[in-house]
Coordinates of C-alpha atoms and ligand atoms in Angstrom, one line a residue:
X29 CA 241.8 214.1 -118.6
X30 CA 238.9 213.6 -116.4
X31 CA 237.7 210.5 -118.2
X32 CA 239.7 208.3 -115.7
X33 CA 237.2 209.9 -113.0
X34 CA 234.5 207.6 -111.5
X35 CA 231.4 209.6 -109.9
X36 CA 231.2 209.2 -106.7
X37 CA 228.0 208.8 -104.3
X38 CA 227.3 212.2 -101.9
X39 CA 229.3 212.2 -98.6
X40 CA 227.3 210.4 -95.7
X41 CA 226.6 213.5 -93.7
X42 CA 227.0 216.4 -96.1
X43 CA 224.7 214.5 -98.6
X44 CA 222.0 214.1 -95.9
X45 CA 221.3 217.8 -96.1
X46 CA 220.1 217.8 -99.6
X47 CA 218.0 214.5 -99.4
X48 CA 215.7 215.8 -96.5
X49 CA 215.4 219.0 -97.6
X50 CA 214.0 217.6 -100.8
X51 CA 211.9 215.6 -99.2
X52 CA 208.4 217.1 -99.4
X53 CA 206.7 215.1 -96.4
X54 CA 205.5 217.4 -93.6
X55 CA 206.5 215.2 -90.7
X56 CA 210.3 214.9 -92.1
X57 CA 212.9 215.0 -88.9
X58 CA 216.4 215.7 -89.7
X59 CA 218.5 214.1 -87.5
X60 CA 221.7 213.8 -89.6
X61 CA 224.2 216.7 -89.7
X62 CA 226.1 218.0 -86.5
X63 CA 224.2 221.3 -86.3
X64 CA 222.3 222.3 -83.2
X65 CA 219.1 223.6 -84.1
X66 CA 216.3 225.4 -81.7
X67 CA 212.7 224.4 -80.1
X68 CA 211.0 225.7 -83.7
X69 CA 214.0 223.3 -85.6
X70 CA 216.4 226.0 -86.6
X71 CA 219.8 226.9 -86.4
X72 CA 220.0 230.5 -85.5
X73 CA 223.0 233.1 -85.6
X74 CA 223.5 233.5 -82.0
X75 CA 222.8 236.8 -80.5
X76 CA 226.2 237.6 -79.1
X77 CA 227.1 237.0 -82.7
X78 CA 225.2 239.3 -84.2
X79 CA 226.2 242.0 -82.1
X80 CA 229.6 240.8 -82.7
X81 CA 228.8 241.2 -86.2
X82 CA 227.4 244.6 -85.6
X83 CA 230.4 246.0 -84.1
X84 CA 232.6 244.7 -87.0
X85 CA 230.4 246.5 -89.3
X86 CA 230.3 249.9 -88.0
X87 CA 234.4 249.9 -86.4
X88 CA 236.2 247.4 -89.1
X89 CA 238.7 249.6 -90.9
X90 CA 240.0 247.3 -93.5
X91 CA 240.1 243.7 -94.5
X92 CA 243.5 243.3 -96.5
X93 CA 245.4 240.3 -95.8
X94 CA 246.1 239.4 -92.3
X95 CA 248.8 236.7 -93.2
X96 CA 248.7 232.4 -93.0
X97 CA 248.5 232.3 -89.3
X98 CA 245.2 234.2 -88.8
X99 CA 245.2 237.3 -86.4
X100 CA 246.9 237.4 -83.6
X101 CA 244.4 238.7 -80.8
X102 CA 242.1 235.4 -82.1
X103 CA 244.6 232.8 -82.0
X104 CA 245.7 233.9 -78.4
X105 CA 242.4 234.0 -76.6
X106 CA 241.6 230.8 -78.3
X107 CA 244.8 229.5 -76.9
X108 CA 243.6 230.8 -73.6
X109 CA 240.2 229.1 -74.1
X110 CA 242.1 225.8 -74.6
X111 CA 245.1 225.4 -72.2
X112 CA 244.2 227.8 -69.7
X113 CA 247.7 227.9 -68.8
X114 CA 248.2 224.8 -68.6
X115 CA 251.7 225.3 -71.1
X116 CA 254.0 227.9 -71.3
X117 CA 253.0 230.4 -74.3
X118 CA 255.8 230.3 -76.0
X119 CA 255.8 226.4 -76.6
X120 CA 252.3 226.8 -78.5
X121 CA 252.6 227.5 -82.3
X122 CA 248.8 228.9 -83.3
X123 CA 247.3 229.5 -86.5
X124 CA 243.6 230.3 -87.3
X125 CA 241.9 227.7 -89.8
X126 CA 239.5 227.5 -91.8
X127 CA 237.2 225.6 -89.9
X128 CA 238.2 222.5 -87.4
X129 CA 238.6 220.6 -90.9
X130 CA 241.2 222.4 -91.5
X131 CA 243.0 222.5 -89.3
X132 CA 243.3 218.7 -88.9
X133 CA 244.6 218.7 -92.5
X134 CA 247.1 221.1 -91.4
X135 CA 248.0 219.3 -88.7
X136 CA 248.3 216.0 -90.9
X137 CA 250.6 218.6 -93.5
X138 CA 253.3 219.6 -90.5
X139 CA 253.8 216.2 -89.0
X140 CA 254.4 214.7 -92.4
X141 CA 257.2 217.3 -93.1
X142 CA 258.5 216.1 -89.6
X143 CA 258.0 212.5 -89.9
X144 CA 257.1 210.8 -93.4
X145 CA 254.8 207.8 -93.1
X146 CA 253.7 209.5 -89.7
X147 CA 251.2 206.7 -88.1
X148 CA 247.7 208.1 -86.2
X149 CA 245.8 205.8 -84.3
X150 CA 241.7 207.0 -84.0
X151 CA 238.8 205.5 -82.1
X152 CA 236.7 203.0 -83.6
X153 CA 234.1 204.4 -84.0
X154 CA 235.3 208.3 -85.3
X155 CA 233.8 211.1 -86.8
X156 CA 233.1 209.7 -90.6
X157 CA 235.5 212.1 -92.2
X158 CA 238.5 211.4 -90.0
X159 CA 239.6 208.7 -91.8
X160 CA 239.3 210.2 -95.1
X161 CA 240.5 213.5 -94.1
X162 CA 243.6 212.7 -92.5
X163 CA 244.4 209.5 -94.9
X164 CA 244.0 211.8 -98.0
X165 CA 246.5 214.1 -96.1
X166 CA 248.9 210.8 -96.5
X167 CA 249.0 209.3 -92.8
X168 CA 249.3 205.9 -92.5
X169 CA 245.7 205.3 -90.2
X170 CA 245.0 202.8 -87.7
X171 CA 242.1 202.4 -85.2
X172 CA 241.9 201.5 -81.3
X173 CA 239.2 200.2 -79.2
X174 CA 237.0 202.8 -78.0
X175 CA 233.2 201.7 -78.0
X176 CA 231.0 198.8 -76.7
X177 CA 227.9 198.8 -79.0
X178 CA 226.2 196.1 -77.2
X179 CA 226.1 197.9 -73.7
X180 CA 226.4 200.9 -75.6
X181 CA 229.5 202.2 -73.5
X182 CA 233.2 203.1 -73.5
X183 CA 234.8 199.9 -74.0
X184 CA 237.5 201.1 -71.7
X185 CA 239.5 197.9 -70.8
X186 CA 239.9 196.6 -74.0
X187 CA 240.7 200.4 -75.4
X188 CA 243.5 200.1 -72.7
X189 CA 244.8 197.4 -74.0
X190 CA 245.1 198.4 -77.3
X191 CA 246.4 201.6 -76.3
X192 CA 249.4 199.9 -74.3
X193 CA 250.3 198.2 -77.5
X194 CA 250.5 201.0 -80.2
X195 CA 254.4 201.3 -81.3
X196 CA 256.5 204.5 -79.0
X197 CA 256.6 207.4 -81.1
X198 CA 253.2 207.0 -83.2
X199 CA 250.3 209.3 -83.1
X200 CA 246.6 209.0 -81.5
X201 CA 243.6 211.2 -81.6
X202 CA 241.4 211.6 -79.0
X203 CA 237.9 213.8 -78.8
X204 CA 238.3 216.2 -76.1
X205 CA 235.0 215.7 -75.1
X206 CA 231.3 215.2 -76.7
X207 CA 232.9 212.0 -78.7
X208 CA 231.3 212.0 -82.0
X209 CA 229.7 209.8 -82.9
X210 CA 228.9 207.8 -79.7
X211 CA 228.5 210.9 -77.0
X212 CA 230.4 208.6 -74.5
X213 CA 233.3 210.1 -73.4
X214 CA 235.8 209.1 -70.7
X215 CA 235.3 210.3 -67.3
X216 CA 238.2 212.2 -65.6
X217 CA 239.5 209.2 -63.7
X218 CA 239.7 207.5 -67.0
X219 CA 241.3 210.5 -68.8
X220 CA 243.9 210.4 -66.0
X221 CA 244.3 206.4 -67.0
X222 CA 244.7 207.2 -70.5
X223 CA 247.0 210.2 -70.3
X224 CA 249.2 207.5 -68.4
X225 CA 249.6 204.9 -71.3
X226 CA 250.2 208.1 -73.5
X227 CA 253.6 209.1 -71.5
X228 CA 254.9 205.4 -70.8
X229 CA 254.3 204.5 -75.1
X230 CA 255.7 208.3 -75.7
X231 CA 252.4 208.8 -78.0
X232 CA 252.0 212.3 -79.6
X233 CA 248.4 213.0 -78.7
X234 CA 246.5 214.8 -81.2
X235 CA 243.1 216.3 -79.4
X236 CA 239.8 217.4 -81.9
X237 CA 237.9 219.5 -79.7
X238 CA 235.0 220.6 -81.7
X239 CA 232.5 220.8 -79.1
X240 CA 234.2 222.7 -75.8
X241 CA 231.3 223.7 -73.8
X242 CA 229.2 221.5 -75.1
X243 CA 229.0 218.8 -72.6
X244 CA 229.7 220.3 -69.4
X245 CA 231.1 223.6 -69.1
X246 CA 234.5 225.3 -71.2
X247 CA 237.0 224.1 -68.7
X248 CA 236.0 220.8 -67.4
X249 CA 235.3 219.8 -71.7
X250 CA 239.1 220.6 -72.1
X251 CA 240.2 218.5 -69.1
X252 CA 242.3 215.8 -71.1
X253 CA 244.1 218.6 -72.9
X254 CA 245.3 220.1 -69.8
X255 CA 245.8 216.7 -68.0
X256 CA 248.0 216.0 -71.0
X257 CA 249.6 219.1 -71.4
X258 CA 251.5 218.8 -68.0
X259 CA 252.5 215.3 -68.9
X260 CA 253.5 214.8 -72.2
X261 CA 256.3 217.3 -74.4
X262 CA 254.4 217.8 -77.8
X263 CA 250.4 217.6 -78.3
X264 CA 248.6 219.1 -81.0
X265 CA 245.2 220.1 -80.6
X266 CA 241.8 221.2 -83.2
X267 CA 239.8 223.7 -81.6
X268 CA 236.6 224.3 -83.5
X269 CA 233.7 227.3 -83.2
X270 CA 231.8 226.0 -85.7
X271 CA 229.4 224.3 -82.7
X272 CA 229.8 226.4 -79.9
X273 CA 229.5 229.9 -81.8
X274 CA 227.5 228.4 -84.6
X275 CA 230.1 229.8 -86.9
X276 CA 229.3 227.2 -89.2
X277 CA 229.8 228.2 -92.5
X278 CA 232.0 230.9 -91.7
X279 CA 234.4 228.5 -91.1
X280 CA 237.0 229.2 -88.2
X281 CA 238.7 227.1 -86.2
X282 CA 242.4 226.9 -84.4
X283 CA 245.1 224.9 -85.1
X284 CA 247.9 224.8 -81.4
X285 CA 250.9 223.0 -81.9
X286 CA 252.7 222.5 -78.3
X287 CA 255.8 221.9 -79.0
X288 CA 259.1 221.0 -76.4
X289 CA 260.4 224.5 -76.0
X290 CA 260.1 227.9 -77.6
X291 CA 262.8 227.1 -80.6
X292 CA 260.9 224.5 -81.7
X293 CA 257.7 226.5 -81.8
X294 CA 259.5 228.6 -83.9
X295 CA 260.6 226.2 -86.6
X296 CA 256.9 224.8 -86.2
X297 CA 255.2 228.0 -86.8
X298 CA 257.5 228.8 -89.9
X299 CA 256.3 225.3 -91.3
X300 CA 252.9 225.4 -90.7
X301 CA 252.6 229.1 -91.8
X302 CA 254.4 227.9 -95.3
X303 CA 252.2 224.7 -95.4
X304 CA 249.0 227.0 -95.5
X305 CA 250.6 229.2 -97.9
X306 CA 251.0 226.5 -100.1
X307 CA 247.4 225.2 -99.8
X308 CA 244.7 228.3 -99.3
X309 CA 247.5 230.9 -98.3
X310 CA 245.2 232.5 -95.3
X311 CA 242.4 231.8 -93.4
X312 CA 239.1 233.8 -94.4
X313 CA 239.0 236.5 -91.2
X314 CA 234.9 237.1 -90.8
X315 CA 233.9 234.6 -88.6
X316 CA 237.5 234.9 -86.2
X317 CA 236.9 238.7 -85.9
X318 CA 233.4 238.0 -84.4
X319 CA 234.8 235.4 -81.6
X320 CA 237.7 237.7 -81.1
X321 CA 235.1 240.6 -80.9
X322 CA 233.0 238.0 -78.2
X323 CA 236.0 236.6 -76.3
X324 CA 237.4 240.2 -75.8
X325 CA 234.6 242.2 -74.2
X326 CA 233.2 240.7 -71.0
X327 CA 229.5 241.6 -71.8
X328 CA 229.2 239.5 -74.9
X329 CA 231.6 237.0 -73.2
X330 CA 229.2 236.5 -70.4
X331 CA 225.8 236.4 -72.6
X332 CA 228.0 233.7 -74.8
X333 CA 228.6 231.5 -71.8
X334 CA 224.3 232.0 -71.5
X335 CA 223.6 231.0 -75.0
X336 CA 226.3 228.4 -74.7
X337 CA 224.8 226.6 -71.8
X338 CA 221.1 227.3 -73.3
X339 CA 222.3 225.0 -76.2
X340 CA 223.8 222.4 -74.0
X341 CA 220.7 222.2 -71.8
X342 CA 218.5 221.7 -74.4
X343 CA 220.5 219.1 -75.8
X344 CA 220.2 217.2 -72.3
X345 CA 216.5 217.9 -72.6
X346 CA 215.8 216.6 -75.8
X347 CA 218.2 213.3 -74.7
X348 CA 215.5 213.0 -72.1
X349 CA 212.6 213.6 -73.9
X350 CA 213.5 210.7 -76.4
X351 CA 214.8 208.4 -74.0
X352 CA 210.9 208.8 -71.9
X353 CA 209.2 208.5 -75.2
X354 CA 211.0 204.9 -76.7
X355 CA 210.4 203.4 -72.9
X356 CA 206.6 203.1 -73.5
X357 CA 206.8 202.7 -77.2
X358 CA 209.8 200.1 -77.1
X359 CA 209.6 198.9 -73.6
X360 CA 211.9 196.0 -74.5
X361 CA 214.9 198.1 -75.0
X362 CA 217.1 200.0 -73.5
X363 CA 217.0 203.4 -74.7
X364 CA 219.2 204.7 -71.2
X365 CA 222.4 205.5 -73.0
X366 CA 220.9 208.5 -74.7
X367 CA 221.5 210.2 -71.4
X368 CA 224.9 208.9 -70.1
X369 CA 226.4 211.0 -73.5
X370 CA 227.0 214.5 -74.1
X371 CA 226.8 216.8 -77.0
X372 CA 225.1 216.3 -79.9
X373 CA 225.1 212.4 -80.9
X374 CA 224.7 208.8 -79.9
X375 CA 224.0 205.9 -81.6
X376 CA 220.5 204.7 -82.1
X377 CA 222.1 201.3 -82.1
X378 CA 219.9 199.7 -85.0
X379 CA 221.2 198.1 -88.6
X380 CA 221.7 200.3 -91.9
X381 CA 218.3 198.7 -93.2
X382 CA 216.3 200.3 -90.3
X383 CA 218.2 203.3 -90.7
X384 CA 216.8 203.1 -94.6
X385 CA 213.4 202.6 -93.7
X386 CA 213.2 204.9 -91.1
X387 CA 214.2 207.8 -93.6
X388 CA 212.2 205.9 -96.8
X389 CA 209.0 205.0 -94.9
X390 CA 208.5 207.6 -91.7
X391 CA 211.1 210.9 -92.8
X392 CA 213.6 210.5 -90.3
X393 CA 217.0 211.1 -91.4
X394 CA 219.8 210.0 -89.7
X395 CA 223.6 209.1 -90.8
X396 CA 223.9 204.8 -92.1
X397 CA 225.8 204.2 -88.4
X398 CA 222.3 205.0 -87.0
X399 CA 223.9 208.2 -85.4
X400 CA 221.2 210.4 -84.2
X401 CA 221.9 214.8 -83.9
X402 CA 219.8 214.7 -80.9
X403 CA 219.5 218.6 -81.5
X404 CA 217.5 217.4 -84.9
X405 CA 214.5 216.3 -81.8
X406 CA 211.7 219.0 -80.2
X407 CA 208.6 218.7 -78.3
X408 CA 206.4 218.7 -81.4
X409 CA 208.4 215.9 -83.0
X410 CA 209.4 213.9 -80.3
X411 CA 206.4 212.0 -80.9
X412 CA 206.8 210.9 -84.5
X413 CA 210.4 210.0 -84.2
X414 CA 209.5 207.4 -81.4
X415 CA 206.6 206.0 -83.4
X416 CA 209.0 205.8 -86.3
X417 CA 212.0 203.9 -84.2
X418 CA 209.6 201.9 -82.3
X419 CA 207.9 200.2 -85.8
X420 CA 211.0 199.6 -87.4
X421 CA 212.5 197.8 -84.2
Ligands
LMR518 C1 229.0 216.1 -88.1 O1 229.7 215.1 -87.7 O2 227.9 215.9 -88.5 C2 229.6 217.4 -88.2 O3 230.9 217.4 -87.6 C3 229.6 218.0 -89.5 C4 230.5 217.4 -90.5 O4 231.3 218.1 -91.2 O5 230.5 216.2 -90.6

């Protein structure tokens, strides 16, 4: 039966793991993947985690099944962590996922049962797997303006425009912050703009938040959630720990469907708890024990917020470090949007070609869009990777 199959080429992310790690050159930079990594190039279990982890070991008492929605005492402090009060609890259906993935294609799953043909309108540029993910999932996708790759800034006018013209009723997904894979997000004043056209078209916002904390601190990186929250009747939002725990592989993420009133959130949760039965039936519980563990006890709470803003800092730094570094190797371009975005990417702004000899000829990897994982940059390589750019430009 599998005959009919065509092999496909490796995913443009995922498959960028395996190609630099086999690469056997000493100066290799991987600036591919969303992972943050260290000063020395790793990506370490955070220490709040581990201790976390230690806890669990020595005071876990079982690990049956917990059920399709995840536990309870992790879902609500992660709801807590994303609206801030911003809704009424019991409009906010909640279910643990395996991993911010998931719990778009969950997501995608419930609205179809609501509305077949559901239509979700996503920036251009998006992540690389929104389109697949939530196509596969069977809505109908479409794409607003949302980038200016010649000034290398949020085309915002134009976006507006295309925003005031999307059908009443259909679907959009914004990044709550850190926009991946530009880094340039909206300010607030924008946000407040946006949120706006969202009420007068009577859009359903869907929000991917898979970097809260990551730009500027947990609250203000949720702002158009709880801008939108007090505006609009139904939003559903992806909450991921993957970055800001470095949960990664343990895969846990949150899935909040704010819904008009508590009924609904009933009916909702019944769905989506029989949608995930009928895909992976429960979420694996490891990696939503630790943040629960974290979230709950205000010592680990408070040295989270530390290693959380270490991360972000040195993300800022390295953004810095780069941008100094191409001035004097590449004096005639502008290299200043790497610091006017947040998180972990921006676009280097050069063609697939350079992209190919910059990972064929000098070792630096980086995803065909020429999106760079500024976390991929330190002090010892900083060097090498502005040599690199600056001969293939
Ligand atoms: C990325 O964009 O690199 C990350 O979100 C990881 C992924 O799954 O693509």
């Amino acid at each position: 039966m599998f005959e009919s199959l065509e092999l496909l080429a490796p995913d443009a992310i995922i498959g960028l793991i395996a190609e630099c790690r086999n690469d056997s050159r000493d100066k290799k930079v991987d600036l591919g993947i969303g992972v943050y990594r260290n000063a020395a190039g790793e990506t370490p279990v955070l220490d709040v985690v581990k201790q976390a982890e230690q806890r669990l070991v020595d005071s876990q008492a079982s690990k049956s099944y917990i059920g399709s929605a995840g536990p309870a005492d992790f879902n609500t402090v992660m709801r807590d962590m994303t609206f801030a009060g911003s809704v009424t609890n019991e409009r906010v259906a909640m279910l643990q996922t395996p991993g911010g993935s998931a719990s778009l294609s969950v997501a995608a799953g419930v609205v179809l049962r609501a509305m077949k043909g559901a239509t979700l309108w996503v920036s251009n540029p998006t992540w690389a797997n929104h389109i697949p993910l939530l196509g596969e999932a069977g809505l109908e996708m479409k794409v607003y303006d949302y980038y200016n790759a010649k000034r290398h800034s949020l085309d915002f006018d134009p976006m507006l425009e295309t925003l005031r013209a999307i059908p009443r009723g259909d679907m959009i997904l914004f990044h709550a912050s850190c926009h991946n894979p530009t880094g340039i997000d909206p300010d607030e004043e924008q946000w407040r703009t946006i949120a706006d056209i969202v009420v007068e078209r009577e859009l359903v916002p869907v929000i991917d938040m898979a970097y809260q904390g990551f730009a500027t601190d947990l609250d203000t990186d949720a702002f158009v959630i709880r801008q939108l929250a007090s505006q609009v009747p139904e939003m559903i939002v992806c909450n991921s720990c993957s970055k800001n725990f470095g949960l990664y592989r343990d895969r846990v993420g949150i899935l909040l469907i704010m819904t008009v009133d508590s009924r609904t959130r009933d009916i909702v949760q019944s769905q989506a708890d029989n949608y995930v039965r009928t895909v992976y039936s429960m979420p694996p519980d490891h990696g939503a024990a630790v943040v629960s563990t974290i979230l709950h006890d205000d010592g680990l709470h408070a040295d989270w917020i530390v290693e959380l803003e270490e991360m972000r800092g040195r993300l800022r730094d390295m953004r810095v470090l780069l941008r100094d570094a191409l001035r004097t190797r590449a004096p005639g371009h502008d290299f200043s949007h790497l610091v006017r975005a947040n998180g972990m990417f921006s676009f280097l702004g050069v063609s697939a070609e350079k992209v190919e000899s910059l990972k064929r000829d000098h070792a630096v990897y980086m995803v065909d869009s020429s999106r760079i994982n500024v976390a991929g940059i330190t002090p010892t390589n900083v060097d090498h990777i502005a040599d690199s750019i600056a001969a293939v430009l």
